[in-house]
Coordinates of C-alpha atoms and ligand atoms in Angstrom, one line a residue:
X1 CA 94.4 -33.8 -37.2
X2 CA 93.3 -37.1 -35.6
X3 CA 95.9 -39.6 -34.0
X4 CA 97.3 -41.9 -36.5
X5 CA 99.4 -45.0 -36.5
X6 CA 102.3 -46.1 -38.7
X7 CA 102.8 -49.6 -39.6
X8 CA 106.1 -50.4 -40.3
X9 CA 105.6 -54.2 -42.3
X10 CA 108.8 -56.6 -42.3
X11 CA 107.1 -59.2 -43.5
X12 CA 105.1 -60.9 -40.6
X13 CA 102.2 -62.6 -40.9
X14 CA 100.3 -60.8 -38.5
X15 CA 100.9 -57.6 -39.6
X16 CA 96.8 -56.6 -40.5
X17 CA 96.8 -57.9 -37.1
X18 CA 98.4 -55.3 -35.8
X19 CA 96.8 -52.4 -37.9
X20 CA 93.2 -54.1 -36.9
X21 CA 94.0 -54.3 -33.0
X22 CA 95.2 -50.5 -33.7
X23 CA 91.5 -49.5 -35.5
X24 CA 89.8 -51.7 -32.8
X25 CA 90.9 -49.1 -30.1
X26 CA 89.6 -46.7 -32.3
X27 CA 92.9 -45.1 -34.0
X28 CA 93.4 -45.1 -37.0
X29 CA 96.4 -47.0 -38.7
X30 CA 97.9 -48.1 -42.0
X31 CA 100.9 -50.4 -43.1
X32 CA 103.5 -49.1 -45.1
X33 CA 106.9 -51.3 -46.0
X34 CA 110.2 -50.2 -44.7
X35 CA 111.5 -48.6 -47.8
X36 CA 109.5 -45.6 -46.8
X37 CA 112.3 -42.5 -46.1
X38 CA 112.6 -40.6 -42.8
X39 CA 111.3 -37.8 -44.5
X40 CA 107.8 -39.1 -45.9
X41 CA 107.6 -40.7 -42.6
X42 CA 107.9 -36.9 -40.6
X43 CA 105.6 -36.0 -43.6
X44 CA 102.7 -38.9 -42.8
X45 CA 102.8 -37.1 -38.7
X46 CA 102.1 -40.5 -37.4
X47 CA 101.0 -40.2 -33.2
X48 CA 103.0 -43.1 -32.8
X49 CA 105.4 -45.9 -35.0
X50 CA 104.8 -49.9 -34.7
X51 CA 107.3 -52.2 -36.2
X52 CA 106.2 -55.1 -37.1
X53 CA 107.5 -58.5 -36.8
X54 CA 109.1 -60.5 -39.4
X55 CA 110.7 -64.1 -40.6
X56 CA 114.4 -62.4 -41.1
X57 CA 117.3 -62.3 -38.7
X58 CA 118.6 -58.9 -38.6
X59 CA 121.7 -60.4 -39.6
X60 CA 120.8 -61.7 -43.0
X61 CA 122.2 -60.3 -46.3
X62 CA 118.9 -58.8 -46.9
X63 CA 117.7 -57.8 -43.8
X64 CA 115.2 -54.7 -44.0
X65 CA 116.6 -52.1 -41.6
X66 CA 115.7 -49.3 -39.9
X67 CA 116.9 -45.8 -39.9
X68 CA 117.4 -44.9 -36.1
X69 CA 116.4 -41.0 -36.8
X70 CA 112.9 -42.4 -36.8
X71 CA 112.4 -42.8 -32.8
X72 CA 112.5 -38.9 -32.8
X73 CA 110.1 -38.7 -35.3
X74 CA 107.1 -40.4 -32.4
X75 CA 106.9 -42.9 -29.8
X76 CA 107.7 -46.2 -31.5
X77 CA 106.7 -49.8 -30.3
X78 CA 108.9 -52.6 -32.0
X79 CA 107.4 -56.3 -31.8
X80 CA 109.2 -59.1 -32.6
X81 CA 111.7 -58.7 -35.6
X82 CA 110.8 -54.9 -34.9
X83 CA 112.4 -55.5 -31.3
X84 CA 115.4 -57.2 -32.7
X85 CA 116.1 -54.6 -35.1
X86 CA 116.0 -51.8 -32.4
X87 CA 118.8 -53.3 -30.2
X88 CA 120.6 -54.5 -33.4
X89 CA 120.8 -50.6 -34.5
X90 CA 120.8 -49.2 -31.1
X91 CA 123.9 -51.3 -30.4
X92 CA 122.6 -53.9 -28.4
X93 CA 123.1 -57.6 -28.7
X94 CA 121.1 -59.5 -30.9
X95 CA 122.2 -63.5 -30.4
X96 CA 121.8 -65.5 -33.6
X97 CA 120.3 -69.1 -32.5
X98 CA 119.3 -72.2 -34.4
X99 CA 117.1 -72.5 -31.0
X100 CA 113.3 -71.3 -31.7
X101 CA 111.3 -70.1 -29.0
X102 CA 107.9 -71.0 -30.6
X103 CA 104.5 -71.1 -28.7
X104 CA 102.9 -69.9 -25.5
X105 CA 105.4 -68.5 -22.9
X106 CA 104.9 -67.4 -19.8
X107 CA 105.8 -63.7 -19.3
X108 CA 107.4 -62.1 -16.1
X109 CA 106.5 -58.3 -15.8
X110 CA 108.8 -56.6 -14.2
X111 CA 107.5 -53.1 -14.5
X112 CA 103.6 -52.5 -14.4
X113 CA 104.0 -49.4 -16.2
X114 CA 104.0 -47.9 -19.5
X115 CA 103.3 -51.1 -22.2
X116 CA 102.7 -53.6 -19.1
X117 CA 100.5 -50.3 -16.8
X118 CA 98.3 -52.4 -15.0
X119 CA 99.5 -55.3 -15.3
X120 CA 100.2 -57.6 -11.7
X121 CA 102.9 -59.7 -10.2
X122 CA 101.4 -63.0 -11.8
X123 CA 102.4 -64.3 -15.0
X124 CA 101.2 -63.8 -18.5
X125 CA 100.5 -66.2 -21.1
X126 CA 102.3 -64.7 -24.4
X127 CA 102.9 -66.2 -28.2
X128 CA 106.4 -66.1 -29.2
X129 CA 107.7 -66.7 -32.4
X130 CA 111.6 -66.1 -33.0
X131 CA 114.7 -67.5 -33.8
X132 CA 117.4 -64.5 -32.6
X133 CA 116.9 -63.5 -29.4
X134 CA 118.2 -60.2 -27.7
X135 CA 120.9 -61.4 -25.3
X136 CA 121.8 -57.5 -23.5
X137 CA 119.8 -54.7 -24.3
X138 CA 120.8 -51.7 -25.7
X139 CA 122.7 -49.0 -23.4
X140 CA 120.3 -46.6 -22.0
X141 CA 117.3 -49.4 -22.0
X142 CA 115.7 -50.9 -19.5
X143 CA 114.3 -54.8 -19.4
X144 CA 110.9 -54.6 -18.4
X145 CA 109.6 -57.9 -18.7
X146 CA 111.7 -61.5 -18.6
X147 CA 110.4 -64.9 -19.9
X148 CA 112.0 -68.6 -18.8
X149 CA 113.1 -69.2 -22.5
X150 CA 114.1 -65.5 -22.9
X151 CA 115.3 -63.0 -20.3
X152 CA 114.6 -60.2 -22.6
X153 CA 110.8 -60.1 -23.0
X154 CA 110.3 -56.2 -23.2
X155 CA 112.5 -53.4 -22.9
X156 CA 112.0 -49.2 -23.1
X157 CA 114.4 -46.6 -23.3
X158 CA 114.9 -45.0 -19.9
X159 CA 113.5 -41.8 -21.0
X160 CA 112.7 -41.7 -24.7
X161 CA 109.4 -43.3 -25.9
X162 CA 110.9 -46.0 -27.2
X163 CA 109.3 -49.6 -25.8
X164 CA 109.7 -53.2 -27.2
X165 CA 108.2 -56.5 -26.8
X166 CA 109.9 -59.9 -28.0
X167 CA 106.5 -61.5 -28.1
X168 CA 103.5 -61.1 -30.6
X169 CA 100.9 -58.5 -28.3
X170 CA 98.3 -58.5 -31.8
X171 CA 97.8 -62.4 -31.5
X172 CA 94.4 -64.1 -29.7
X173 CA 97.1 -66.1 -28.4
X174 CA 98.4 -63.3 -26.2
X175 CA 95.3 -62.9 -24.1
X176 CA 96.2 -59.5 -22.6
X177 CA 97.9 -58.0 -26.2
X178 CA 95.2 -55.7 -26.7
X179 CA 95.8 -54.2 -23.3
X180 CA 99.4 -53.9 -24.3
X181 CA 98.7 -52.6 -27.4
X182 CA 95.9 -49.7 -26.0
X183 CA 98.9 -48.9 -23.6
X184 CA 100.8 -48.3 -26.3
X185 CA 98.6 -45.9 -27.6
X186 CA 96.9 -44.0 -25.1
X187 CA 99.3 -44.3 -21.8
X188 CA 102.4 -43.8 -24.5
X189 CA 101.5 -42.4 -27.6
X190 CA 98.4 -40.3 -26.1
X191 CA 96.2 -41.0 -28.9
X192 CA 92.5 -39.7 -29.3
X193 CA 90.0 -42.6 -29.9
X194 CA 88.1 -41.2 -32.5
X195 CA 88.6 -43.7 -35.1
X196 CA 84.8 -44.4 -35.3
X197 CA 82.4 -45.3 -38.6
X198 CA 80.6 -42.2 -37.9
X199 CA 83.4 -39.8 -38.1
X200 CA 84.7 -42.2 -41.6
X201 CA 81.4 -41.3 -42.7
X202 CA 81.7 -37.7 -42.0
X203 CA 85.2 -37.6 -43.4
X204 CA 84.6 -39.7 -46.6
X205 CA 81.1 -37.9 -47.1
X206 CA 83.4 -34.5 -47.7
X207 CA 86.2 -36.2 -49.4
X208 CA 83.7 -37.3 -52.5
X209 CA 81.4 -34.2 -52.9
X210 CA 85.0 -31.9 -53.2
X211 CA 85.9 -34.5 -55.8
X212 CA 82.6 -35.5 -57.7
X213 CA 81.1 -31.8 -57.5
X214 CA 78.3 -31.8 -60.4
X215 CA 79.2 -34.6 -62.4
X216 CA 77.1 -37.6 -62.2
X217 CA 78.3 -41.3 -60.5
X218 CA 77.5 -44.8 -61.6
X219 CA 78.2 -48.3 -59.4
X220 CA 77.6 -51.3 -60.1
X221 CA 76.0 -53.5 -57.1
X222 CA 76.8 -57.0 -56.7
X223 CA 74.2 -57.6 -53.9
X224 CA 77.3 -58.7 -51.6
X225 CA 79.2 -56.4 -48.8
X226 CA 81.4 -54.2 -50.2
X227 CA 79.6 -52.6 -53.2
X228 CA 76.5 -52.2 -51.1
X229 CA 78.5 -50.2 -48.4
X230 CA 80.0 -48.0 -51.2
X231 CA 77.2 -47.3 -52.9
X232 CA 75.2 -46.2 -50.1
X233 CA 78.3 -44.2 -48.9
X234 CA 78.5 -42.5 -52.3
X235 CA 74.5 -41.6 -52.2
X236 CA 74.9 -40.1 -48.6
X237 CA 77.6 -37.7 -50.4
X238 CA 75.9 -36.9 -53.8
X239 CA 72.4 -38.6 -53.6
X240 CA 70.6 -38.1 -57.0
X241 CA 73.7 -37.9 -58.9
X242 CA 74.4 -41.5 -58.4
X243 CA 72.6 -44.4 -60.2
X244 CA 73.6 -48.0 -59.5
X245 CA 73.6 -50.9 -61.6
X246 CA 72.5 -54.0 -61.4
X247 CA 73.1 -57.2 -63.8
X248 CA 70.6 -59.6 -63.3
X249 CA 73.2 -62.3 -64.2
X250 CA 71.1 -65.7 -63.9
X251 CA 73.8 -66.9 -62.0
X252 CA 72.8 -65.5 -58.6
X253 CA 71.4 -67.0 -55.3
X254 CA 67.6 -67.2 -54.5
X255 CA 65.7 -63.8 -54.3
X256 CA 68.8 -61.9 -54.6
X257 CA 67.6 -59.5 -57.0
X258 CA 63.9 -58.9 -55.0
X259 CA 66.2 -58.4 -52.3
X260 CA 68.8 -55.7 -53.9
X261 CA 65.8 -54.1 -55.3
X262 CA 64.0 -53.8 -51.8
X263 CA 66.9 -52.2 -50.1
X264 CA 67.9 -50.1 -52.4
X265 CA 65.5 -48.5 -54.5
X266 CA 62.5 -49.0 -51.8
X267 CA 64.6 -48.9 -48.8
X268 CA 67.5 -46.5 -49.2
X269 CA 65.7 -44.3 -52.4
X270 CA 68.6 -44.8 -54.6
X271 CA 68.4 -45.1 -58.6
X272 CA 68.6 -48.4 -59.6
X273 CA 68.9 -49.8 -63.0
X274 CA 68.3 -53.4 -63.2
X275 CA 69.4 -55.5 -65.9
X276 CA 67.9 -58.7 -66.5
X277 CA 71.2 -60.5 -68.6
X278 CA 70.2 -63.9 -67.5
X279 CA 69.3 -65.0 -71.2
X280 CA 72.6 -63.6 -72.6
X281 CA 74.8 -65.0 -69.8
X282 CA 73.5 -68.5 -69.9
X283 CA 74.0 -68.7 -74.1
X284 CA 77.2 -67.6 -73.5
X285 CA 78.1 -70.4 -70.8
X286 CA 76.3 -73.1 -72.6
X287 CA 78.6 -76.3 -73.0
X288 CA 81.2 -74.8 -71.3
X289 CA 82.7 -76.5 -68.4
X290 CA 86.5 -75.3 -68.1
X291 CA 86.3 -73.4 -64.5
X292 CA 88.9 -70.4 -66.2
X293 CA 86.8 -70.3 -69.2
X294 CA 83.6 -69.6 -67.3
X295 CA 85.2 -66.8 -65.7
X296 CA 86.7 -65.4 -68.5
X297 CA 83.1 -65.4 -70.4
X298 CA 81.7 -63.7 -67.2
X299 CA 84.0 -60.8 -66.7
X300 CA 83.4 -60.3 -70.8
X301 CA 80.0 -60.6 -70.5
X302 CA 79.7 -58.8 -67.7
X303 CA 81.6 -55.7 -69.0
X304 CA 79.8 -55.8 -72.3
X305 CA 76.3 -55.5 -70.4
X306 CA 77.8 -53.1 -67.6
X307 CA 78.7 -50.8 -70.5
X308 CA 75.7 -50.4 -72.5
X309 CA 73.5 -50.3 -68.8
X310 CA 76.0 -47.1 -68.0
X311 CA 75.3 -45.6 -71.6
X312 CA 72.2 -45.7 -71.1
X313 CA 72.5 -43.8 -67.9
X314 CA 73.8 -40.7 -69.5
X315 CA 77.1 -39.4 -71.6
X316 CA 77.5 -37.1 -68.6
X317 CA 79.0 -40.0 -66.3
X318 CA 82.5 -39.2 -65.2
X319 CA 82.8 -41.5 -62.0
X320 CA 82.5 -45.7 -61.4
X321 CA 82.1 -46.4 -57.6
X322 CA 83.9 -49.7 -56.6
X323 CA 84.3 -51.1 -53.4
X324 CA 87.8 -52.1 -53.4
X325 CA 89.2 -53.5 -49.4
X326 CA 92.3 -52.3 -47.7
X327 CA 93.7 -55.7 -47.8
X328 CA 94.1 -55.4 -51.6
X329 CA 95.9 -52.2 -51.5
X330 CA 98.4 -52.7 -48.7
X331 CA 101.6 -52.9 -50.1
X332 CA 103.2 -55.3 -48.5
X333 CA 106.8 -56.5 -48.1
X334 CA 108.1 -59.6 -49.4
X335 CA 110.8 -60.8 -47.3
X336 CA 112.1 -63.3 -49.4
X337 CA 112.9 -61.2 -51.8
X338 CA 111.3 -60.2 -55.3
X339 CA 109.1 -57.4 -56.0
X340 CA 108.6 -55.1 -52.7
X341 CA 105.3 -53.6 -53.7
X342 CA 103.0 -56.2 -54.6
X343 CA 99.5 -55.0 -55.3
X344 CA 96.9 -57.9 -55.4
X345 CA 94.6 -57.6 -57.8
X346 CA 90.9 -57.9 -57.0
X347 CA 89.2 -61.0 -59.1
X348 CA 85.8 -59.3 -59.1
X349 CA 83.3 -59.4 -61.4
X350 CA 84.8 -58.6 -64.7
X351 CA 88.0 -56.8 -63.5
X352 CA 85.6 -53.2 -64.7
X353 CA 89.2 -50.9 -63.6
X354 CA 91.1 -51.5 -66.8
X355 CA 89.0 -51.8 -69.6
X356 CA 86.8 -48.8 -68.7
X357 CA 86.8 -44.8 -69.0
X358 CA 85.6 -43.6 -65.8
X359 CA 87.4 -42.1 -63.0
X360 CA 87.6 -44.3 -60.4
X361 CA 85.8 -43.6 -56.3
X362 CA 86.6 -46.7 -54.4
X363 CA 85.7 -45.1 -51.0
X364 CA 86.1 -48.3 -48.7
X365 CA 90.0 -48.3 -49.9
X366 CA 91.1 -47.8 -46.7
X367 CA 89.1 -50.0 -44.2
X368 CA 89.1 -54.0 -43.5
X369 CA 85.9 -56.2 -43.8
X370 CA 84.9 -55.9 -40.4
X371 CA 85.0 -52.0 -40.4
X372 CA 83.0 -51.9 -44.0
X373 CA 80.4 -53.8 -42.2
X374 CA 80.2 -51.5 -39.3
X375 CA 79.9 -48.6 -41.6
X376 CA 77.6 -50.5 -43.8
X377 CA 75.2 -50.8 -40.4
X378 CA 75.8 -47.4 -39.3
X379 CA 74.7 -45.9 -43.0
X380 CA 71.0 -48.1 -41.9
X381 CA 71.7 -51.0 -44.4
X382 CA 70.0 -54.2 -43.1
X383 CA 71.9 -56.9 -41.2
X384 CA 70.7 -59.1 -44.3
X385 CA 73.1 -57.2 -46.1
X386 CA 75.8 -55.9 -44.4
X387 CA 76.1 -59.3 -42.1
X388 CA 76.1 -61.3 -45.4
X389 CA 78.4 -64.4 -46.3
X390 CA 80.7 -62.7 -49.5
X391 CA 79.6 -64.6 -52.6
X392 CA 82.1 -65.0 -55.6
X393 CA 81.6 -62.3 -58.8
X394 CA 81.1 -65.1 -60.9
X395 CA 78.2 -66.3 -58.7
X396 CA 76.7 -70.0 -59.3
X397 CA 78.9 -70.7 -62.9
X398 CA 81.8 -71.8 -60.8
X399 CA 79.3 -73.6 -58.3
X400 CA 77.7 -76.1 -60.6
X401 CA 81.1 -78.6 -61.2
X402 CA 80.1 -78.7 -65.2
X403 CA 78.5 -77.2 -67.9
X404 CA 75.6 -74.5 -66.6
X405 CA 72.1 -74.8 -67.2
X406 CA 68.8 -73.0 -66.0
X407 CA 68.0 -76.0 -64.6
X408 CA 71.0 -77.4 -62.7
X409 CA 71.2 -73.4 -61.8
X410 CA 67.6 -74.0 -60.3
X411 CA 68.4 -76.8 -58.3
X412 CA 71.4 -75.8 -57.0
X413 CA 69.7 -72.4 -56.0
X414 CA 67.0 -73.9 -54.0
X415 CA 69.3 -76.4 -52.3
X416 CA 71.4 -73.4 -51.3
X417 CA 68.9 -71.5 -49.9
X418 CA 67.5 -74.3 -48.2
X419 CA 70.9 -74.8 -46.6
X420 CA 71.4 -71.4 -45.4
X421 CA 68.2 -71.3 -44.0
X422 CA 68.8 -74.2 -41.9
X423 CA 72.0 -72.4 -40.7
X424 CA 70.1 -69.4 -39.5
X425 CA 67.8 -71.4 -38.0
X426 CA 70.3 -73.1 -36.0
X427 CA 71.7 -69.4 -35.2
X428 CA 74.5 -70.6 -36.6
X429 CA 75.5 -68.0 -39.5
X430 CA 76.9 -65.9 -38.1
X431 CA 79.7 -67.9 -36.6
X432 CA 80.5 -68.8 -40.3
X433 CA 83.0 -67.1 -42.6
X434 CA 81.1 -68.5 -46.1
X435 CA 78.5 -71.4 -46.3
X436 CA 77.4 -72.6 -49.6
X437 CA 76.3 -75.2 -51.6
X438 CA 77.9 -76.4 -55.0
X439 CA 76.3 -79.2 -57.2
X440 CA 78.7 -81.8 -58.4
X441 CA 78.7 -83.3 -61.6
X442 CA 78.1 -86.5 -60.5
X443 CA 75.3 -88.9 -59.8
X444 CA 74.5 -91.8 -57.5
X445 CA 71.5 -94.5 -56.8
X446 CA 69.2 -93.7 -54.2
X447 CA 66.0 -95.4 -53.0
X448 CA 62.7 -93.2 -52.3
X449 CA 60.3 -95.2 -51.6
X450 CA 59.6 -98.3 -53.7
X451 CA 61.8 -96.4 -56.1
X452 CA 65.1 -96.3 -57.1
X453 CA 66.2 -93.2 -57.6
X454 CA 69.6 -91.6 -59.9
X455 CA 70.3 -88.4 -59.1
X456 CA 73.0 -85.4 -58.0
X457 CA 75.1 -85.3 -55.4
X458 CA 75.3 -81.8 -53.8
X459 CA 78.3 -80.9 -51.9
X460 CA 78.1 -78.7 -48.7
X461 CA 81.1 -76.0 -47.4
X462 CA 80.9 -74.2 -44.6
X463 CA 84.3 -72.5 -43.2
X464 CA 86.0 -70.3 -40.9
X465 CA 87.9 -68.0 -41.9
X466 CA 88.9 -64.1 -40.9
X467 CA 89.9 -63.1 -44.8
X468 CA 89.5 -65.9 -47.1
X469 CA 93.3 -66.2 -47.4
X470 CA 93.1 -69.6 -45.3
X471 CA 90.1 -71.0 -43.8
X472 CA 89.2 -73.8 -41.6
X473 CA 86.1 -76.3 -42.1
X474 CA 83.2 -75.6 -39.8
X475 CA 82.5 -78.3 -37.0
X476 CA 78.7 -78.5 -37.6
X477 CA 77.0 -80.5 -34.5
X478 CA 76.3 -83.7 -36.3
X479 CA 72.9 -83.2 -35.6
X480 CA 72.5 -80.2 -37.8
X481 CA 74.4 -81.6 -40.5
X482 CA 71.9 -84.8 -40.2
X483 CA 69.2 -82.5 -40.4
X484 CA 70.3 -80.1 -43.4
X485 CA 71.0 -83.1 -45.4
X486 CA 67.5 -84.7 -44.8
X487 CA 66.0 -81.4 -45.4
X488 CA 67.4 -81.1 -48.6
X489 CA 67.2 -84.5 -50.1
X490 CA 63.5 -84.8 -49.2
X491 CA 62.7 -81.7 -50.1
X492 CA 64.9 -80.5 -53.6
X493 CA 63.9 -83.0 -56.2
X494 CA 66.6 -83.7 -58.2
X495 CA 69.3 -84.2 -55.6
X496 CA 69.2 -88.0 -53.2
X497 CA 72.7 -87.5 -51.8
X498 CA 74.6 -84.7 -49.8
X499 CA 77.9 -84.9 -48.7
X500 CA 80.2 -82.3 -46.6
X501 CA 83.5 -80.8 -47.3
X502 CA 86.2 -81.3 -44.4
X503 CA 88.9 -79.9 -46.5
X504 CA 91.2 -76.8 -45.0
X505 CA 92.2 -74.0 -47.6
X506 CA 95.3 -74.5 -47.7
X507 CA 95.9 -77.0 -49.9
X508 CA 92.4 -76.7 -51.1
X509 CA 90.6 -73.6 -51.6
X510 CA 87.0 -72.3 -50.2
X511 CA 85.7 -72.4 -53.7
X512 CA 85.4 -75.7 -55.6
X513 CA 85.2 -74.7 -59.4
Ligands
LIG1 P1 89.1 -69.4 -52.9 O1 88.1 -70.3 -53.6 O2 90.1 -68.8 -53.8 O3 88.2 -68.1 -52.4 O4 89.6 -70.0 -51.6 C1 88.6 -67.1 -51.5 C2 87.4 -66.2 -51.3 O5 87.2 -65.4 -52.5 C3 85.9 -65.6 -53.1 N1 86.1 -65.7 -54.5 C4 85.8 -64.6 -55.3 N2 85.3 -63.4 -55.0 N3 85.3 -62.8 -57.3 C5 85.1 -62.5 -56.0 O6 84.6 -61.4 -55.7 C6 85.8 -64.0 -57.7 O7 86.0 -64.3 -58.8 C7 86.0 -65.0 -56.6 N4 86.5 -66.2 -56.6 C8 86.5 -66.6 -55.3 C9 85.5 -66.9 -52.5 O8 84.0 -67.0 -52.4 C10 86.1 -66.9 -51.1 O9 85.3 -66.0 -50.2

């Protein structure tokens, strides 16, 4: 079986961090919370354990613990919290502070082996983040590395495979971490790199033929990342017996269905049934400008034309392909209490899982963004695709601040495209999490020429992000923005103003509704 790594989650923020580092090296991992039992954890056969990091002090009524019988199970690395909670149950001494140690430290190595092999004399920068700190190791361990505002950096058991580091190793903040954290794994644990999207491919490949054998598949294609990954995924498994779907909403971006259309029935040679809803969609919407309400009418809509496209494809269809993330299935722990196991649910286009009959293949289930797109490139999908900004289910609707119309759909459509094409030009996109345009629901005087001029005001976003969950604005060189917003206004009729978005998510969010 190939090497796999166990996440042990107590509530850190940077515990995907971790599990992507891990997949980075090439080994696979997952994150499971700490009420998992000894036994299902001997079951799982992980190469190696990682605790994660966490807000609690080990000392708190609550505090998730561990069961020391897990260290025989495989080599375990604690960070942080994790640390903390090895000497607390190993019997060392765990101090409780109201002093933080919070920020770049500088890290002593005292030992360039094992976690810290090849590592020098000189010190490394390292991101701390704890309250508690671990005032004498526990019997039997060894400190291996010392900081100024914490003498107990790192420690290992003096034979056992059991290493620890006070500081966070899966931060950008910790310049060497990844070195640390392949140590860990291949020095330590002795973990095979074989983690790769070819060998996913190979794996997942066999995984739905066993499953689907004759019966025939339908997915639904959005045009965005994830759906276009799983459904060429599914057809290198079953080929003919899957047909995909797509609903021409009237809500999409500029050439989106020539483009879904080119790659996948010319390109890739995979069924396609198009539906051209655009009619039905914008009755439905007409008038309405409540931001919930628009959604709600999608999803329905949606589902109502979904359903009728898959009846058409056959009474034989057992399967629905969706391309559902890791991130919304991790179960992660809540330290703060309440439920343990919260599942997020996806807000995608019509929320198809519940209301539908069809067995579920959601074959990207286990990998993050970053790995879907690597799989989506090795599988031969265009970088137009599989390096594309993600677009929101219910598409332009919650993009034009008002009631929806062909025609402020129009405009707003040709303004975004210009916009993005002005990004690649500047060879800018890819640096971007999401760029779009939204048209607000407001106008303002203008002069063109001899004429005065009352028209929209189009709002542009552009952020940084890694998942969405919080994002940064994007620091356009003025001189891009300058030209973008010329472009636009003397090009779109329609539109004399554009003005850009500096907001961070939080408080606000990507989206503007
Ligand atoms: P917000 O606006 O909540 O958006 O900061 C976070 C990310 O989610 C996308 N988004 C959606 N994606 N269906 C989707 O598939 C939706 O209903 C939806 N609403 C927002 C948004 O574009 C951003 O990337």
């Amino acid at each position: 079986m190939s090497s796999r790594i166990l996440i042990i989650d107590f509530g850190s923020q940077f515990t995907q961090l971790i599990a992507r580092r891990v997949r980075e090296a090439r080994v696979y991992s997952e994150i499971h919370p700490p009420t998992r039992s000894v036994s299902w954890i001997r079951e799982w056969k992980p190469t190696g354990i990682i605790l994660s990091g966490g807000p609690n002090s080990v000392y708190d009524d609550n505090a998730p613990l561990a069961d020391p019988a897990i260290f025989d199970i495989a080599p375990t690395l604690g960070i942080c919290y994790g640390m903390q909670l090895m000497a607390h149950v190993l019997g060392g001494d765990v101090i409780r502070t109201n002093r933080r140690e919070y920020g770049r430290s500088q890290v002593h190595v005292l030992e360039p082996a094992g976690l810290f092999y090849g590592f020098g004399d000189e010190p490394v920068t390292a991101w701390m983040s704890h309250g508690d700190h671990i005032e004498q190791a526990p019997k039997g361990y060894v400190v291996t590395a010392e900081s100024n505002g914490n003498p107990i950096a790192a420690f290992r058991h003096e034979s056992r495979p059991i290493f620890a580091v006070q500081f966070h190793p899966e931060v950008a903040h910790t310049p060497r971490g990844r070195e640390i954290i392949s140590n860990f794994l291949f020095e330590i644990c002795k973990a095979e790199p074989s983690w790769t999207p070819g060998a996913f491919i190979e794996e997942e490949v066999t995984r739905i033929r066993e499953r689907v054998g004759k019966s025939r598949v339908i997915c639904g294609l959005s045009g965005g990342v994830d759906s276009s990954v799983a459904a060429a995924l599914v057809h290198r498994a079953i080929g003919e017996q899957l047909t995909c779907i797509f609903v021409d909403t009237g809500l999409l971006r500029l050439h989106e269905r020539e483009q879904v259309e080119r790659t996948f029935r010319a390109h890739l040679g995979i069924k396609l049934v198009t539906v051209d809803a655009e009619k039905q969609f914008l009755e439905k919407l007409a008038g309405v400008e409540d931001p919930e309400k628009k959604r709600k009418i999608i999803g329905h809509t949606f589902i109502d034309v979904f359903e009728e496209a898959a009846a058409h494809v056959g009474d034989d269809v057992d399967y629905l392909v969706q391309g559902t993330l890791y991130p919304d299935v991790i179960e992660s722990f809540s330290p703060r209490g309440g439920p343990s196991v919260t599942i997020k649910t996806h807000h995608n286009v019509g929320g198809l899982k519940e209301e539908m009959k069809f067995k579920l293949i959601e074959p990207l289930r286990e990998l993050f963004k970053d790995e879907v797109r690597n799989v989506g490139r090795e599988l031969g999908l265009p970088e137009e695709i599989v390096a594309r900004h993600p677009f929101p289910g219910p598409g332009l609707a919650i993009r034009v601040l008002s009631d929806v119309t062909k025609e402020k759909l129009d405009l707003l459509r040709a303004a975004d495209s210009l916009y993005l094409e002005s990004i690649r030009e500047a060879g800018l996109y890819d640096e971007i999490w999401q760029a779009f345009a939204v048209l607000l629901p407001v106008r303002s005087v203008g002069v063109m020429g001899d004429e005065r001029t009352y028209e929209y005001v189009l709002g542009l976003r552009a952020v940084t992000s890694t998942d969405g969950m919080t994002a940064d604005w994007y620091h356009f060189p003025h001189e891009v923005l300058g030209r973008i917003s010329s472009r636009i206004i003397n090009q779109i009729k329609g539109i004399n103003r554009v003005v850009y978005d500096v907001s961070s998510k939080p408080p606000a969010t990507i989206e503007w509704e």
